[in-house]
Coordinates of C-alpha atoms and ligand atoms in Angstrom, one line a residue:
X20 CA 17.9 -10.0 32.6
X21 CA 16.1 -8.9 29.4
X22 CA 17.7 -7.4 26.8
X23 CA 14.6 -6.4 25.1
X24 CA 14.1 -2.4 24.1
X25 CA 10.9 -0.9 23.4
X26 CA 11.1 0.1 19.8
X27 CA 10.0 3.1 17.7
X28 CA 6.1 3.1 17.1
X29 CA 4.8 3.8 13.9
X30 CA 1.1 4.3 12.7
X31 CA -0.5 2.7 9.4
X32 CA -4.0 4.2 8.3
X33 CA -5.9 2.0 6.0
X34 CA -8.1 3.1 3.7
X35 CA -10.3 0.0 1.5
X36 CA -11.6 1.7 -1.7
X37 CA -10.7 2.4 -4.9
X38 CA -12.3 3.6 -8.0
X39 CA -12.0 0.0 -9.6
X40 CA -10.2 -2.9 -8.5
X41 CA -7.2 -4.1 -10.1
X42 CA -7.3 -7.5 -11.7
X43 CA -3.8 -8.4 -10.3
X44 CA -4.7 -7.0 -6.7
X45 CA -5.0 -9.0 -3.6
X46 CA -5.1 -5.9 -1.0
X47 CA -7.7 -5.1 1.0
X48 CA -9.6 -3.2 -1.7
X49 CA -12.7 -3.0 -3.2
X50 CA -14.4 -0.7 -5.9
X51 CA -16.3 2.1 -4.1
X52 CA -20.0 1.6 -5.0
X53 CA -22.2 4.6 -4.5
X54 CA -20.9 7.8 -2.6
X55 CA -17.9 8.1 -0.1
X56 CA -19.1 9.1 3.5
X57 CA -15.5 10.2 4.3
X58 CA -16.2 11.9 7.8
X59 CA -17.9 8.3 9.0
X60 CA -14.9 6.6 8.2
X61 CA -12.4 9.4 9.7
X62 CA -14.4 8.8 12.9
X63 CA -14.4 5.3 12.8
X64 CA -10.7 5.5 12.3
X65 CA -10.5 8.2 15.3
X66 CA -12.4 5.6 17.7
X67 CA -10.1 2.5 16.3
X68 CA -7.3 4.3 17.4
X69 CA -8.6 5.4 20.9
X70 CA -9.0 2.0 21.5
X71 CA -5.2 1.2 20.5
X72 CA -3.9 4.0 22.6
X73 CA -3.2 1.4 25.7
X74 CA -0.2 -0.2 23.5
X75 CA 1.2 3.5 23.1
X76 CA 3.6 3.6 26.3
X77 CA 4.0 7.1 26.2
X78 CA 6.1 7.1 22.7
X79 CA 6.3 9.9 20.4
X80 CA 4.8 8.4 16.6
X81 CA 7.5 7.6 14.2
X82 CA 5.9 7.9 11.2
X83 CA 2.6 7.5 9.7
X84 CA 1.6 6.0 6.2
X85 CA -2.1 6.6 5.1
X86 CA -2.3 3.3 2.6
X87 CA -4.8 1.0 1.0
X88 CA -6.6 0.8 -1.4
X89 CA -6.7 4.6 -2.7
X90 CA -6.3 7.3 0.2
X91 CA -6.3 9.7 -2.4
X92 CA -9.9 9.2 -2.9
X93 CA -10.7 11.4 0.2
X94 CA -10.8 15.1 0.2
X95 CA -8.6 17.2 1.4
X96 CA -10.9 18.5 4.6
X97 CA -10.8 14.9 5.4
X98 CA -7.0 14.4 5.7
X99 CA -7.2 17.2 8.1
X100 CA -9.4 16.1 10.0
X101 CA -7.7 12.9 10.4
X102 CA -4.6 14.3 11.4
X103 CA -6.2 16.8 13.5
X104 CA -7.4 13.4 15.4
X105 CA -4.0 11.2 15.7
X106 CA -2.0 14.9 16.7
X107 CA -5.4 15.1 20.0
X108 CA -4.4 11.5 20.4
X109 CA -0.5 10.8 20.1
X110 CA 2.5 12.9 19.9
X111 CA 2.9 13.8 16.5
X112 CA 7.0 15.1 16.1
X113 CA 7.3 17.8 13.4
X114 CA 9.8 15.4 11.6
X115 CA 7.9 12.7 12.1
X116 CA 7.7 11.3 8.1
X117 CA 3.9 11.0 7.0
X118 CA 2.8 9.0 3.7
X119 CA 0.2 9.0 1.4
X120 CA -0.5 6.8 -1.7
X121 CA -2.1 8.1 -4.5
X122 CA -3.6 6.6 -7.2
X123 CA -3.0 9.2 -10.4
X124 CA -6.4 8.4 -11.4
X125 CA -7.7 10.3 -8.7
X126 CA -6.0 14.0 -9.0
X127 CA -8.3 16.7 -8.3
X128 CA -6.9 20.3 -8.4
X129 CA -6.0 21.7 -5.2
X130 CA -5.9 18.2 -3.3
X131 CA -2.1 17.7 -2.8
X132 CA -1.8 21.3 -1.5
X133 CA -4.5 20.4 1.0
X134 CA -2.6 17.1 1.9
X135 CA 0.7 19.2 2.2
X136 CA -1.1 21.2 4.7
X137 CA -2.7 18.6 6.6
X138 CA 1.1 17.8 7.3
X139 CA 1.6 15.0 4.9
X140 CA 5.2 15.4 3.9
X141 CA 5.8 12.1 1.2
X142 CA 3.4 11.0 -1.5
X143 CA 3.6 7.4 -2.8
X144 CA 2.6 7.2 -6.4
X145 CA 1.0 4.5 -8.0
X146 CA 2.1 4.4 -11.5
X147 CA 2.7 0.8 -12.2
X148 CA 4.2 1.5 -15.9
X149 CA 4.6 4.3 -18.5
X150 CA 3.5 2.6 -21.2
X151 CA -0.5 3.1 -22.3
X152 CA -0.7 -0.8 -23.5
X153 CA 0.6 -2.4 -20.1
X154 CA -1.4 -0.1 -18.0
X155 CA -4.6 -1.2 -20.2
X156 CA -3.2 -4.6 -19.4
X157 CA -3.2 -4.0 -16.0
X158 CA -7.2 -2.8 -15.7
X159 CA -5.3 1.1 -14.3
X160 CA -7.8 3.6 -14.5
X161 CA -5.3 6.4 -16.1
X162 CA -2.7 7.0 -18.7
X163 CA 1.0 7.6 -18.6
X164 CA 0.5 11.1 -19.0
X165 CA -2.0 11.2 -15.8
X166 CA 1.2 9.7 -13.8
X167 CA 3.4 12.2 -14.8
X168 CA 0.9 14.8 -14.4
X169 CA 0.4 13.8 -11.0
X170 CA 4.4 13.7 -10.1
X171 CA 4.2 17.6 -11.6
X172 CA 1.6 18.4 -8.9
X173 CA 3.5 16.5 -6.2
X174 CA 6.4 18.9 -6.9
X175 CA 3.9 22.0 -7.8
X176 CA 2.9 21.4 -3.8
X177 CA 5.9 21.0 -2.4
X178 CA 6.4 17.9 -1.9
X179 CA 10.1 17.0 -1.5
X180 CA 10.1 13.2 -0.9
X181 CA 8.2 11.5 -3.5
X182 CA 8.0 7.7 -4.2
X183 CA 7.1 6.2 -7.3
X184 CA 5.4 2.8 -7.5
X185 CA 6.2 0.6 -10.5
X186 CA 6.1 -2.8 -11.7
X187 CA 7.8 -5.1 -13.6
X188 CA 7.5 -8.5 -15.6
X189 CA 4.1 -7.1 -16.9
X190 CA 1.7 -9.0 -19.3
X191 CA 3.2 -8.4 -22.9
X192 CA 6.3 -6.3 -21.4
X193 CA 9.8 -7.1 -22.9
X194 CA 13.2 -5.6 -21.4
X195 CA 13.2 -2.8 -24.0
X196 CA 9.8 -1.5 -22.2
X197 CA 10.6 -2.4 -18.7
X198 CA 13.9 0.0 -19.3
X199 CA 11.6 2.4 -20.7
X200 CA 9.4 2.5 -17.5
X201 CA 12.9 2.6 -15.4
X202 CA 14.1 5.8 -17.9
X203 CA 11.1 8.1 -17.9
X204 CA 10.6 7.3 -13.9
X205 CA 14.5 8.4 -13.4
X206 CA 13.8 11.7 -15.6
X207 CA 11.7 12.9 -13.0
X208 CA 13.6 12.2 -10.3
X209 CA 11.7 11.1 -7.4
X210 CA 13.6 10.6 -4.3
X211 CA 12.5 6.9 -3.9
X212 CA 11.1 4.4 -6.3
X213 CA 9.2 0.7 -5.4
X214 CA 10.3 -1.9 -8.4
X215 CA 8.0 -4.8 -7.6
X216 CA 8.0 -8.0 -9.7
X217 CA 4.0 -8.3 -10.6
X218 CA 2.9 -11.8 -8.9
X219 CA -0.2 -13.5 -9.1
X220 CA -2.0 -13.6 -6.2
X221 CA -4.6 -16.4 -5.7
X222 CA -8.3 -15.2 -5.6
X223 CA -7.3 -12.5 -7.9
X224 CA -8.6 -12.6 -11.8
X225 CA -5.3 -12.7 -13.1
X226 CA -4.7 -15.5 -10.9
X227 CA -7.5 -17.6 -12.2
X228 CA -7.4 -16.5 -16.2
X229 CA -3.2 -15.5 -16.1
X230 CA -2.2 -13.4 -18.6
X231 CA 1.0 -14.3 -20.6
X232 CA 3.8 -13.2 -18.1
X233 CA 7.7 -12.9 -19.4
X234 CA 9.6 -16.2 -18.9
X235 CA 11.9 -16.8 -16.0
X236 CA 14.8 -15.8 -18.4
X237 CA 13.3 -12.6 -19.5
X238 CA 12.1 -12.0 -16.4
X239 CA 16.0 -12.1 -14.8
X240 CA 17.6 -9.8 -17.2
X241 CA 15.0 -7.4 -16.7
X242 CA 15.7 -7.3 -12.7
X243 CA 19.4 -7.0 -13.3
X244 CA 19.5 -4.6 -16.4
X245 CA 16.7 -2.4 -13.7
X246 CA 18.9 -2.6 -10.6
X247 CA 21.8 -1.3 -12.5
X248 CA 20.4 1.6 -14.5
X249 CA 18.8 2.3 -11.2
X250 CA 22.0 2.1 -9.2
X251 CA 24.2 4.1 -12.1
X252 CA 21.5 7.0 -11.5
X253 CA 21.8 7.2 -7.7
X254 CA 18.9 5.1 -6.3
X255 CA 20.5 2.5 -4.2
X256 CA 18.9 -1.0 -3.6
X257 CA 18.1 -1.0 0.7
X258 CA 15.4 -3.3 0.4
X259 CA 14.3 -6.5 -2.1
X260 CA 11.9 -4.0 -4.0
X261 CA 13.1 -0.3 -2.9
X262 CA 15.3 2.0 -3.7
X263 CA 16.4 5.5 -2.9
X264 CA 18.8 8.2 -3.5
X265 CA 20.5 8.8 -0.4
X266 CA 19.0 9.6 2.9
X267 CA 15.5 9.4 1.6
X268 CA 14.8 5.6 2.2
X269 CA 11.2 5.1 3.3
X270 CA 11.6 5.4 7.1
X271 CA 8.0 3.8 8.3
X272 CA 9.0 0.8 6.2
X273 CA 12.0 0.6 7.8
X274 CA 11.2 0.7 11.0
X275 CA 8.7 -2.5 10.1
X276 CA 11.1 -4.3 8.6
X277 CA 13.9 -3.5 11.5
X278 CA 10.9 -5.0 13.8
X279 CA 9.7 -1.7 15.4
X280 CA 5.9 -1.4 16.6
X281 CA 2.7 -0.3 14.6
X282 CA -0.7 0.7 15.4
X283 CA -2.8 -0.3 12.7
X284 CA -6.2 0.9 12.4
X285 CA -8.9 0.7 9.3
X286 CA -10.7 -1.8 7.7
X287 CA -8.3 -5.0 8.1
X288 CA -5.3 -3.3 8.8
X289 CA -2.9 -5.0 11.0
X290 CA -0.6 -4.2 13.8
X291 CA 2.1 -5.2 15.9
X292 CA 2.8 -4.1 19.4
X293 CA 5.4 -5.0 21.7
X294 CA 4.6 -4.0 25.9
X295 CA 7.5 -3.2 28.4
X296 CA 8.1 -6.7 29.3
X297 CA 8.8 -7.8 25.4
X298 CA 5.7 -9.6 25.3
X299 CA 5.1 -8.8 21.1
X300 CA 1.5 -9.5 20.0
X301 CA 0.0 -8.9 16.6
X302 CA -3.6 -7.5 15.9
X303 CA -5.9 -7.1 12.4
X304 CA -9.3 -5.6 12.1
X305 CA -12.3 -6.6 10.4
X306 CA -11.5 -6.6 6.5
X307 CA -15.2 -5.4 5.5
X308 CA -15.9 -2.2 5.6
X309 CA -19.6 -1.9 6.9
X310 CA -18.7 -4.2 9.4
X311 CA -15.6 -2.2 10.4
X312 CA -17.9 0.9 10.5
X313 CA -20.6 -0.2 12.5
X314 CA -18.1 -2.2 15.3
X315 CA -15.1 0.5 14.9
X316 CA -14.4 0.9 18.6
X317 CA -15.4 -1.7 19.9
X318 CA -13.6 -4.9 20.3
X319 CA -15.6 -6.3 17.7
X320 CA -13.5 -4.6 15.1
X321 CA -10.8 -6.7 16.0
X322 CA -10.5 -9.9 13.5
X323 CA -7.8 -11.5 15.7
X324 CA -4.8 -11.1 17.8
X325 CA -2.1 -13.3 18.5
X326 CA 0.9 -13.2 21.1
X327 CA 4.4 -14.4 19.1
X328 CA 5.8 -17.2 20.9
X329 CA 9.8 -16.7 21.6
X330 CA 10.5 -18.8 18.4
X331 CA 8.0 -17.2 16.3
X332 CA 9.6 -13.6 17.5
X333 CA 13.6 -14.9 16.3
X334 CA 11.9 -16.5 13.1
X335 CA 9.4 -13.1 12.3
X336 CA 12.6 -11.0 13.6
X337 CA 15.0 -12.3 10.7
X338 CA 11.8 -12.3 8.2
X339 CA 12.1 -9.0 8.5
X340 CA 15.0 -7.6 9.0
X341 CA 16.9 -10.1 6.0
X342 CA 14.9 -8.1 3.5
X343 CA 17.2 -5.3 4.1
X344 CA 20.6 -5.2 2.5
X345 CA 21.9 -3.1 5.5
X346 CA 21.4 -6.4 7.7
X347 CA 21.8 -6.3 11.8
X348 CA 23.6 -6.1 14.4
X349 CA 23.8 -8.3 17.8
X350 CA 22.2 -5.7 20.4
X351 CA 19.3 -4.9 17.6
X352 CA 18.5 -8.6 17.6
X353 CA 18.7 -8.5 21.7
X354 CA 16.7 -5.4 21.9
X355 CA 14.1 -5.9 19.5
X356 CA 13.6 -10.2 20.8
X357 CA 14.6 -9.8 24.3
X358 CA 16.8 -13.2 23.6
X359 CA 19.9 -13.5 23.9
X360 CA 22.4 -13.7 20.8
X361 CA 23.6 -17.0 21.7
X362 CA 20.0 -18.2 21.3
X363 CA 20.8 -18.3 17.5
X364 CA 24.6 -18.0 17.3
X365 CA 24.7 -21.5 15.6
X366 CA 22.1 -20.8 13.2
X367 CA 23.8 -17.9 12.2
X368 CA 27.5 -20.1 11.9
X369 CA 25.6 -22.2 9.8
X370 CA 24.3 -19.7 7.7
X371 CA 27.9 -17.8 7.3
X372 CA 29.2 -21.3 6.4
X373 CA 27.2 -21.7 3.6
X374 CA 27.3 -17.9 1.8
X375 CA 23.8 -16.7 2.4
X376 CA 24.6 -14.2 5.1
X377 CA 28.3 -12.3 5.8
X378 CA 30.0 -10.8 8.8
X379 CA 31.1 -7.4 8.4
X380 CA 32.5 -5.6 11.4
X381 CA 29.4 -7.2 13.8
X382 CA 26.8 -6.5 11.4
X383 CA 25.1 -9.2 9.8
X384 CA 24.4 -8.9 6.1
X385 CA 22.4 -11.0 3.7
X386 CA 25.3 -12.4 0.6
X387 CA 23.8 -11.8 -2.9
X388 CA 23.1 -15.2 -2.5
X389 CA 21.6 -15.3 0.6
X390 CA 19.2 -12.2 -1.0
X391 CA 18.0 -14.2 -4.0
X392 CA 17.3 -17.8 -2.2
X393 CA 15.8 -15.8 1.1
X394 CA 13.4 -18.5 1.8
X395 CA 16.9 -20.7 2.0
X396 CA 17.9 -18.6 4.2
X397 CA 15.2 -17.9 6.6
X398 CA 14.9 -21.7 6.8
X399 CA 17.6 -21.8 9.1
X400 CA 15.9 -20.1 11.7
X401 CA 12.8 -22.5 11.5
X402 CA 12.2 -23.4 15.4
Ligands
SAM30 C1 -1.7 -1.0 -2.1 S1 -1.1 -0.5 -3.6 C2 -1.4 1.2 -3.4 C3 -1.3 2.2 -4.5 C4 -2.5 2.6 -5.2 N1 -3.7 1.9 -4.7 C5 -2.4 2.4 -6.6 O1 -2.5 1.2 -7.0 O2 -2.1 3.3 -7.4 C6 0.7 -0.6 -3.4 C7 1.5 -1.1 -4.6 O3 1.6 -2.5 -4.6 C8 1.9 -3.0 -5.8 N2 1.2 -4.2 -6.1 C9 -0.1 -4.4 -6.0 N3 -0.4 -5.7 -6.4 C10 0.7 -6.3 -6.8 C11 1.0 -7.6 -7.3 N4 0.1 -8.5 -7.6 N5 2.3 -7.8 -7.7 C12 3.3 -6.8 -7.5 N6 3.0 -5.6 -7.0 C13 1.8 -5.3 -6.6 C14 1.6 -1.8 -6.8 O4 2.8 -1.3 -7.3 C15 0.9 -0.8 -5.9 O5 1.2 0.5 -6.3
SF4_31 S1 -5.8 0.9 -7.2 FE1 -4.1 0.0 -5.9 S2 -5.1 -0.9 -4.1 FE2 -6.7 -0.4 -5.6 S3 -7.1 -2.3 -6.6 FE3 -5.6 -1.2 -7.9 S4 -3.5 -1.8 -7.1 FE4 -5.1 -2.5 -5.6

């Protein structure tokens, strides 16, 4: 008989404009040319999600994150409305944890109150760096003093879980700045904060004309001297880029990376969606927005969808769940695949045996080792 467990279902909103695009950027973004017709896109988002309600299954939402691009390019009265629309559509839980990203660019007086009320109850920050030279670097459209302007606001609206976005190994950055950015985001104390390592992602300009990056060396010291001034101030490492005081790790990522279900609705926004039987499928919309807005609703908004074959589910199981430090145990792997442990009990031995992943008390945990080489890791679930 199947082991297999329908898991928590969370919902990801996708919104595809920004103000300008970032030259380092490979999201689903583009600059917003003209005027924003927000309610046309809140009720193309309305009607993509009516026609995702069959791969519900009559479970509450576990959390929500409104990402893109720049969702804090729409109004207030906007956010409202959209929520208004999933709470019609799905059971919304008062705890249910509900995201926002926000570029600091965009802050208008009054607007994070509004998203407060809407029921938004975490911003996500974009702030990228502190310092006015590597933000220049980076094409942002604000200053350092915009960023921490915008945490002020966070707080001046009640916001209680805030995340800060920042990134590291910067064009021109050495370790004394990259501490700096770490310091001055510490000072203000968010409950979370994303430490990404800046890549260059092909089709981007940076990727085409790269910018002079740190070396490898440089690049190493920096990670290490950030995880421990993070960790001596209370912000402990749960995932390869995130970090969070405790309690207040970011609970819709989690539940992707512990292989829960997600709507995803918006221009190009993906999903995954599992039915009673453990049949897992995976389903992205159109990335362009006019063609998402005229087909929204229709199945022509769907780009694709693919069913996981039972490899692909063990192999896309451990992608995700090895990117947590907290690791697994046996019956999550049995309720989230529907296979049975002994399925992969030799790829785990083999993976023990040679120090990428540890046993402690029946949960399985990525070594510091196994964390750095991953892709070593992961290997060893190939089918
Ligand atoms: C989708 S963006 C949303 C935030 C918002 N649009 C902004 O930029 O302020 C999410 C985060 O991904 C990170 N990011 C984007 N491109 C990246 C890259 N090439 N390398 C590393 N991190 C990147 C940035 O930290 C960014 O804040
Ligand atoms: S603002 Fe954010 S989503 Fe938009 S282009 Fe820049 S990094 Fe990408």
């Amino acid at each position: 008989m199947s082991t297999f467990q329908l898991p928590p279902l969370s919902l990801y909103i996708h919104i595809p404009w920004c103000i300008q695009k970032c030259p380092y950027c490979d999201f689903n973004s583009r600059a917003l040319k003209g005027s924003l017709n927000e309610e046309t896109y809140i009720d193309a988002l309305l009607a993509d999600l009516d026609n995702e309600l069959f791969q519900v299954h009559n479970r509450p939402l576990h959390s929500i994150f409104i990402g893109g691009g720049t969702p804090s390019l729409f109004s207030g009265s906007a956010i409202t409305h959209l929520m208004e629309g999933v709470r019609q559509r799905i059971t919304l839980p008062a705890d249910a944890e509900i995201t926002l990203e926000a570029n600091p660019g965009t802050l208008e007086a009054g607007r994070f109150e509004d998203y407060r009320a809407a029921g938004v109850n975490r911003l996500s920050i974009g702030v990228q760096s502190f310092d006015a030279g590597c933000l220049q670097r980076l094409g942002r459209i604000h200053g350092p003093d915009e960023a921490i302007a915008a945490f002020h606001a966070a707080r001046a609206a009640r916001f209680e879980r805030i995340n800060l976005d920042l990134m590291f190994g910067l064009p021109g950055q050495d370790l004394v700045q990259a501490q700096h950015d770490l310091e001055q985001a510490i000072e203000l104390k968010p409950e979370h904060i994303s430490y990404y390592q800046l890549t260059l992602e092909p089709g981007t300009p940076f990727f085409h004309a790269p910018p002079t990056l740190p070396l490898e060396d440089s690049l190493w010291e920096i990670q290490q001297q950030g995880q421990t001034l993070l960790s001596d101030h209370g912000y402990k490492q749960y995932e390869v880029s995130a970090y969070a005081q405790p309690g207040e790790p970011c609970r819709h990522n989690i539940n992707y990376w512990t292989f829960g279900d997600y709507l995803g609705i918006g221009a190009g926004a993906h999903g995954k969606q599992s039915d009673p039987n453990g049949v897992i499928t995976r389903r992205w919309k159109v990335p362009e927005p006019a063609t998402y807005l005229a087909t929204a609703g229709t199945d022509r908004a769907l780009s694709g969808q693919k069913t996981l074959e039972p490899d692909e589910i063990t192999l896309e199981f451990m992608m995700n769940v090895l990117r947590l430090n907290q690791g697994f145990s046996q019956d999550l792997y049995e309720q989230r695949t529907g296979h049975s442990f002994t399925a992969i009990a030799t790829s785990i031995k083999r993976t023990i045996h040679d120090g990428l992943l540890e046993n402690r008390n029946g949960i399985f945990m990525p070594t510091a080792i196994g964390r750095r080489f991953l892709n070593n890791l992961l290997e060893k679930f190939l089918p």
